[in-house]
Amino acid sequence: MSVQPSTPESTKRPAMTMHSLMKMYSEGEKITMLTAYDASFAAVADLAGVEIVLVGDSLGMVCQGHNSTLPVTLEAMRYHTECVARGLQKQNGRPIILGDMPFASYASPEQAFESASVLMKAGAHMVKLEGGAWLAPTVSYLVTRGIPVCGHLGLTPQSVNTLGGYRVQGRTDSGAEQLMQDALQLQHAGAQALVLEMVPAVLSAKITKALTSCATIGIGAGVDTAGQILVLHDMIGVTQGKVPKFAHNFMNESGTILGAMKAFVNAVKEKRFPVNELHAW
Ligand code: KIV
């Protein structure tokens, strides 16, 4: 008797590409992103239908036990990106792999290219950098050389020391205007996605509307961004210490990790997550 293996759910959807991601964006379908740092969780995120897996430098906190992302090395990011890529390869790799550029790895366009190449060779399809207009020449340098870029504005954890803590950004008129200008410049430089972290919901909605070729992905930024990202450990309830107010534990209503990830995907697609009141900063 032969036992037919059940078809993995991930094979029911085509592999994501930058092209299909931008198509989703232009058609207004909400984009889902979760962090993953190893092969197993990346594979579950794939089964849940997540479009982008972020190998975030948050691994410095949730995997390595540091109290900031600053100690994370490029070698650590390369290692975890490779683990995620291997896990997805087994399932024909449906999500886009987004590799986070660690602190001090992109101080110049040339250094950024060297660092991004390491992540791309490890399996990333796109890289993420934290910062505003000052990064525009770097973004353009990378995009011109074949490396898709995701920006990151608002609370940028690698700048925690200059920001004076993990705080909401863009609350003042000048701060809000600065974020808007930064977003426009990153888009102009060629960024195709932009994480907005801890930004007032009204402002992130305005930025999302102003951008035409760059998909905003919110975390603590309200429901009107083009997509949503959560840190895996926050959404399955294993984060030790302080959990951000905007995070939601999807395990409570789901019971399994796959169920929690599916619940996140469904809630984002149906605009039930996040609830804007939670982000009325
Ligand atoms: O490193 C990370 O997990 C991130 C997300 C919080 C967006 O940058």
Tab-separated table of C-alpha atoms and ligand atoms in Angstrom:
chain	number	residue	atom	x	y	z
A	1	MET	CA	0.000	0.000	0.000
A	2	SER	CA	1.405	3.400	-0.871
A	3	VAL	CA	0.742	6.380	1.303
A	4	GLN	CA	0.284	9.568	-0.674
A	5	PRO	CA	1.933	12.473	1.078
A	6	SER	CA	-0.520	15.300	1.541
A	7	THR	CA	0.169	18.287	-0.667
A	8	PRO	CA	1.814	21.020	1.383
A	9	GLU	CA	-0.445	24.056	1.470
A	10	SER	CA	2.453	26.230	0.377
A	11	THR	CA	2.516	24.566	-3.034
A	12	LYS	CA	-0.966	25.899	-3.720
A	13	ARG	CA	0.382	29.388	-4.230
A	14	PRO	CA	3.099	30.507	-6.595
A	15	ALA	CA	6.442	31.670	-5.242
A	16	MET	CA	6.458	35.360	-4.406
A	17	THR	CA	8.689	37.619	-6.481
A	18	MET	CA	9.300	41.350	-6.284
A	19	HIS	CA	7.026	41.587	-9.308
A	20	SER	CA	4.142	39.735	-7.651
A	21	LEU	CA	4.669	41.724	-4.455
A	22	MET	CA	4.348	45.018	-6.328
A	23	LYS	CA	1.273	43.652	-8.127
A	24	MET	CA	-0.366	42.891	-4.766
A	25	TYR	CA	0.538	46.399	-3.640
A	26	SER	CA	-0.907	48.073	-6.716
A	27	GLU	CA	-4.093	46.000	-6.410
A	28	GLY	CA	-4.480	46.975	-2.753
A	29	GLU	CA	-4.141	43.478	-1.294
A	30	LYS	CA	-2.681	43.661	2.198
A	31	ILE	CA	0.866	42.278	2.471
A	32	THR	CA	1.835	40.071	5.425
A	33	MET	CA	5.312	39.884	6.887
A	34	LEU	CA	6.609	37.958	9.903
A	35	THR	CA	10.086	37.587	11.279
A	36	ALA	CA	11.742	34.169	11.172
A	37	TYR	CA	15.273	33.308	12.139
A	38	ASP	CA	15.521	29.588	11.404
A	39	ALA	CA	14.481	26.915	8.914
A	40	SER	CA	11.551	25.484	10.873
A	41	PHE	CA	9.691	28.697	11.652
A	42	ALA	CA	10.304	30.003	8.143
A	43	ALA	CA	8.719	26.834	6.743
A	44	VAL	CA	5.653	27.275	8.977
A	45	ALA	CA	5.340	30.927	7.905
A	46	ASP	CA	5.365	29.673	4.325
A	47	LEU	CA	2.572	27.179	5.070
A	48	ALA	CA	0.563	29.973	6.699
A	49	GLY	CA	0.701	32.020	3.506
A	50	VAL	CA	2.984	34.828	4.709
A	51	GLU	CA	4.327	36.834	1.758
A	52	ILE	CA	7.576	38.129	3.265
A	53	VAL	CA	9.772	36.516	5.887
A	54	LEU	CA	12.005	39.055	7.590
A	55	VAL	CA	15.254	37.751	9.009
A	56	GLY	CA	15.247	40.662	11.418
A	57	ASP	CA	18.120	41.901	13.519
A	58	SER	CA	15.567	41.607	16.338
A	59	LEU	CA	17.200	38.173	16.577
A	60	GLY	CA	19.779	39.950	18.715
A	61	MET	CA	17.097	40.367	21.358
A	62	VAL	CA	14.795	37.363	20.914
A	63	CYS	CA	17.411	34.711	20.009
A	64	GLN	CA	20.683	36.016	21.419
A	65	GLY	CA	19.385	37.659	24.594
A	66	HIS	CA	20.885	41.118	24.047
A	67	ASN	CA	18.917	44.158	25.177
A	68	SER	CA	19.253	45.939	21.843
A	69	THR	CA	19.946	45.071	18.209
A	70	LEU	CA	23.307	46.853	18.200
A	71	PRO	CA	25.551	43.850	18.954
A	72	VAL	CA	24.201	41.832	15.991
A	73	THR	CA	26.941	41.105	13.441
A	74	LEU	CA	26.763	40.688	9.687
A	75	GLU	CA	28.011	37.128	10.169
A	76	ALA	CA	25.042	36.377	12.464
A	77	MET	CA	22.650	37.840	9.890
A	78	ARG	CA	24.300	35.772	7.146
A	79	TYR	CA	23.986	32.597	9.227
A	80	HIS	CA	20.298	33.100	10.063
A	81	THR	CA	19.440	34.164	6.496
A	82	GLU	CA	21.021	30.955	5.238
A	83	CYS	CA	19.031	28.884	7.784
A	84	VAL	CA	15.761	30.531	6.694
A	85	ALA	CA	16.596	30.107	3.008
A	86	ARG	CA	17.326	26.406	3.548
A	87	GLY	CA	14.020	25.870	5.338
A	88	LEU	CA	12.103	27.549	2.540
A	89	GLN	CA	14.019	25.826	-0.233
A	90	LYS	CA	12.643	22.483	0.985
A	91	GLN	CA	9.171	23.858	0.264
A	92	ASN	CA	10.117	25.576	-2.973
A	93	GLY	CA	10.373	28.917	-1.202
A	94	ARG	CA	7.073	30.796	-1.448
A	95	PRO	CA	7.794	33.928	0.637
A	96	ILE	CA	10.267	36.648	-0.219
A	97	ILE	CA	13.245	36.543	2.158
A	98	LEU	CA	14.074	39.997	3.503
A	99	GLY	CA	17.507	40.252	5.111
A	100	ASP	CA	18.074	42.930	7.730
A	101	MET	CA	21.305	44.893	7.457
A	102	PRO	CA	22.789	45.065	10.964
A	103	PHE	CA	24.043	48.165	12.779
A	104	ALA	CA	27.171	49.743	11.259
A	105	SER	CA	27.060	47.618	8.106
A	106	TYR	CA	25.880	50.370	5.709
A	107	ALA	CA	27.676	53.594	6.625
A	108	SER	CA	28.557	54.225	2.957
A	109	PRO	CA	27.034	52.982	-0.315
A	110	GLU	CA	30.105	50.835	-0.950
A	111	GLN	CA	29.999	49.236	2.506
A	112	ALA	CA	26.260	48.695	2.094
A	113	PHE	CA	26.813	46.897	-1.199
A	114	GLU	CA	29.449	44.608	0.351
A	115	SER	CA	27.152	43.817	3.313
A	116	ALA	CA	24.016	43.377	1.199
A	117	SER	CA	25.913	41.018	-1.117
A	118	VAL	CA	26.668	38.754	1.836
A	119	LEU	CA	22.940	38.526	2.675
A	120	MET	CA	21.886	38.076	-0.958
A	121	LYS	CA	24.408	35.258	-1.400
A	122	ALA	CA	22.988	33.651	1.756
A	123	GLY	CA	19.537	33.600	0.144
A	124	ALA	CA	17.907	37.005	0.741
A	125	HIS	CA	15.835	38.504	-2.076
A	126	MET	CA	15.742	42.028	-0.635
A	127	VAL	CA	17.549	43.885	2.160
A	128	LYS	CA	16.287	46.310	4.807
A	129	LEU	CA	18.103	49.384	6.112
A	130	GLU	CA	17.083	51.787	8.870
A	131	GLY	CA	17.186	55.513	8.184
A	132	GLY	CA	15.829	58.471	6.259
A	133	ALA	CA	16.952	60.799	3.503
A	134	TRP	CA	20.651	60.341	4.291
A	135	LEU	CA	20.278	56.757	3.031
A	136	ALA	CA	18.778	57.679	-0.343
A	137	PRO	CA	22.126	57.566	-2.234
A	138	THR	CA	22.808	54.155	-0.665
A	139	VAL	CA	19.376	52.837	-1.654
A	140	SER	CA	19.917	54.031	-5.198
A	141	TYR	CA	23.420	52.461	-5.254
A	142	LEU	CA	22.008	49.082	-4.185
A	143	VAL	CA	18.961	49.127	-6.466
A	144	THR	CA	21.113	50.061	-9.474
A	145	ARG	CA	23.261	47.034	-8.725
A	146	GLY	CA	20.345	44.592	-8.572
A	147	ILE	CA	19.515	44.570	-4.877
A	148	PRO	CA	15.872	45.347	-3.972
A	149	VAL	CA	15.584	47.538	-0.890
A	150	CYS	CA	13.112	47.960	1.960
A	151	GLY	CA	13.508	51.116	4.073
A	152	HIS	CA	12.663	51.443	7.778
A	153	LEU	CA	11.444	54.703	9.330
A	154	GLY	CA	9.863	55.841	12.579
A	155	LEU	CA	11.283	53.994	15.541
A	156	THR	CA	14.540	52.670	14.125
A	157	PRO	CA	15.914	50.409	16.882
A	158	GLN	CA	19.539	50.678	15.709
A	159	SER	CA	19.337	54.400	16.594
A	160	VAL	CA	17.933	53.797	20.077
A	161	ASN	CA	20.779	55.797	21.607
A	162	THR	CA	20.133	58.899	19.514
A	163	LEU	CA	16.351	58.533	19.785
A	164	GLY	CA	16.603	58.271	23.579
A	165	GLY	CA	14.580	55.077	23.871
A	166	TYR	CA	11.989	52.960	22.096
A	167	ARG	CA	9.482	55.755	21.498
A	168	VAL	CA	6.787	56.729	19.058
A	169	GLN	CA	8.146	58.948	16.267
A	170	GLY	CA	6.507	61.664	14.160
A	171	ARG	CA	4.300	63.102	16.871
A	172	THR	CA	5.230	66.751	16.322
A	173	ASP	CA	4.424	68.659	13.115
A	174	SER	CA	8.106	68.905	12.219
A	175	GLY	CA	8.733	65.262	13.077
A	176	ALA	CA	5.779	64.191	10.930
A	177	GLU	CA	6.961	66.341	8.011
A	178	GLN	CA	10.475	64.908	8.328
A	179	LEU	CA	9.114	61.342	8.151
A	180	MET	CA	7.017	62.209	5.095
A	181	GLN	CA	10.044	63.728	3.305
A	182	ASP	CA	12.237	60.774	4.272
A	183	ALA	CA	9.651	58.343	2.887
A	184	LEU	CA	9.372	60.242	-0.398
A	185	GLN	CA	13.147	60.363	-0.806
A	186	LEU	CA	13.548	56.643	-0.132
A	187	GLN	CA	10.847	55.909	-2.702
A	188	HIS	CA	12.532	58.237	-5.202
A	189	ALA	CA	15.815	56.382	-4.629
A	190	GLY	CA	14.117	53.094	-5.537
A	191	ALA	CA	12.968	51.508	-2.264
A	192	GLN	CA	10.012	49.215	-3.026
A	193	ALA	CA	8.929	48.628	0.562
A	194	LEU	CA	9.124	50.677	3.742
A	195	VAL	CA	8.642	49.524	7.317
A	196	LEU	CA	6.945	52.183	9.460
A	197	GLU	CA	7.502	51.397	13.136
A	198	MET	CA	5.666	53.151	15.978
A	199	VAL	CA	4.302	55.981	13.901
A	200	PRO	CA	0.898	57.564	14.628
A	201	ALA	CA	-1.810	55.824	12.588
A	202	VAL	CA	-2.945	59.068	10.946
A	203	LEU	CA	0.582	59.888	9.789
A	204	SER	CA	1.330	56.407	8.462
A	205	ALA	CA	-1.966	56.523	6.524
A	206	LYS	CA	-0.848	59.846	4.980
A	207	ILE	CA	2.580	58.477	4.065
A	208	THR	CA	1.005	55.341	2.590
A	209	LYS	CA	-1.267	57.511	0.437
A	210	ALA	CA	1.580	59.769	-0.697
A	211	LEU	CA	3.725	56.860	-1.895
A	212	THR	CA	2.944	55.337	-5.268
A	213	SER	CA	5.658	52.738	-5.812
A	214	CYS	CA	6.721	51.785	-2.310
A	215	ALA	CA	4.614	49.525	-0.081
A	216	THR	CA	4.442	50.621	3.555
A	217	ILE	CA	4.557	47.789	6.084
A	218	GLY	CA	3.403	48.879	9.526
A	219	ILE	CA	4.306	47.762	13.016
A	220	GLY	CA	2.554	49.854	15.620
A	221	ALA	CA	1.515	52.202	12.817
A	222	GLY	CA	-2.215	51.618	12.403
A	223	VAL	CA	-4.287	49.640	9.952
A	224	ASP	CA	-3.928	51.756	6.819
A	225	THR	CA	-0.443	50.718	5.736
A	226	ALA	CA	-0.074	48.480	2.670
A	227	GLY	CA	0.956	45.592	4.904
A	228	GLN	CA	1.771	44.537	8.460
A	229	ILE	CA	4.771	42.977	10.185
A	230	LEU	CA	5.076	41.418	13.633
A	231	VAL	CA	8.011	39.909	15.446
A	232	LEU	CA	7.368	36.151	15.597
A	233	HIS	CA	8.149	35.819	19.314
A	234	ASP	CA	5.656	38.579	20.192
A	235	MET	CA	2.845	37.018	18.167
A	236	ILE	CA	3.288	33.524	19.607
A	237	GLY	CA	3.677	34.829	23.151
A	238	VAL	CA	7.220	33.724	23.984
A	239	THR	CA	8.852	37.147	24.262
A	240	GLN	CA	10.478	37.546	27.660
A	241	GLY	CA	10.173	40.884	29.413
A	242	LYS	CA	8.277	43.844	28.012
A	243	VAL	CA	6.044	43.054	25.025
A	244	PRO	CA	5.293	46.077	22.831
A	245	LYS	CA	1.790	47.471	23.323
A	246	PHE	CA	1.010	47.101	19.613
A	247	ALA	CA	1.861	43.380	19.493
A	248	HIS	CA	-0.881	40.779	19.611
A	249	ASN	CA	-0.562	37.206	20.844
A	250	PHE	CA	-2.293	35.168	18.115
A	251	MET	CA	-1.577	31.896	19.987
A	252	ASN	CA	-4.322	32.715	22.482
A	253	GLU	CA	-7.021	32.236	19.882
A	254	SER	CA	-5.265	29.597	17.763
A	255	GLY	CA	-3.480	27.051	19.934
A	256	THR	CA	-0.817	26.128	17.366
A	257	ILE	CA	1.988	28.109	15.785
A	258	LEU	CA	0.671	27.420	12.287
A	259	GLY	CA	-2.805	28.444	13.466
A	260	ALA	CA	-1.433	31.653	15.013
A	261	MET	CA	0.364	32.595	11.807
A	262	LYS	CA	-2.735	31.851	9.724
A	263	ALA	CA	-4.849	33.938	12.109
A	264	PHE	CA	-2.382	36.825	11.669
A	265	VAL	CA	-2.504	36.505	7.873
A	266	ASN	CA	-6.320	36.421	7.841
A	267	ALA	CA	-6.672	39.298	10.291
A	268	VAL	CA	-4.325	41.481	8.239
A	269	LYS	CA	-5.971	40.599	4.921
A	270	GLU	CA	-9.409	41.365	6.379
A	271	LYS	CA	-8.154	44.595	8.020
A	272	ARG	CA	-9.096	43.298	11.477
A	273	PHE	CA	-5.488	43.700	12.654
A	274	PRO	CA	-4.254	46.039	13.904
A	275	VAL	CA	-7.013	47.875	15.686
A	276	ASN	CA	-6.312	51.573	15.164
A	277	GLU	CA	-7.305	52.530	18.714
A	278	LEU	CA	-4.257	50.636	19.949
A	279	HIS	CA	-2.071	52.943	17.869
A	280	ALA	CA	-3.629	56.270	18.738
A	281	TRP	CA	-0.222	57.341	20.018
B	1	KIV	O1	14.345	43.344	13.193
B	1	KIV	C1	13.124	43.331	13.134
B	1	KIV	O2	12.451	42.389	13.551
B	1	KIV	C2	12.471	44.477	12.544
B	1	KIV	C3	10.979	44.566	12.657
B	1	KIV	C4	10.612	45.059	14.012
B	1	KIV	C5	10.386	45.420	11.608
B	1	KIV	O3	13.118	45.331	12.007
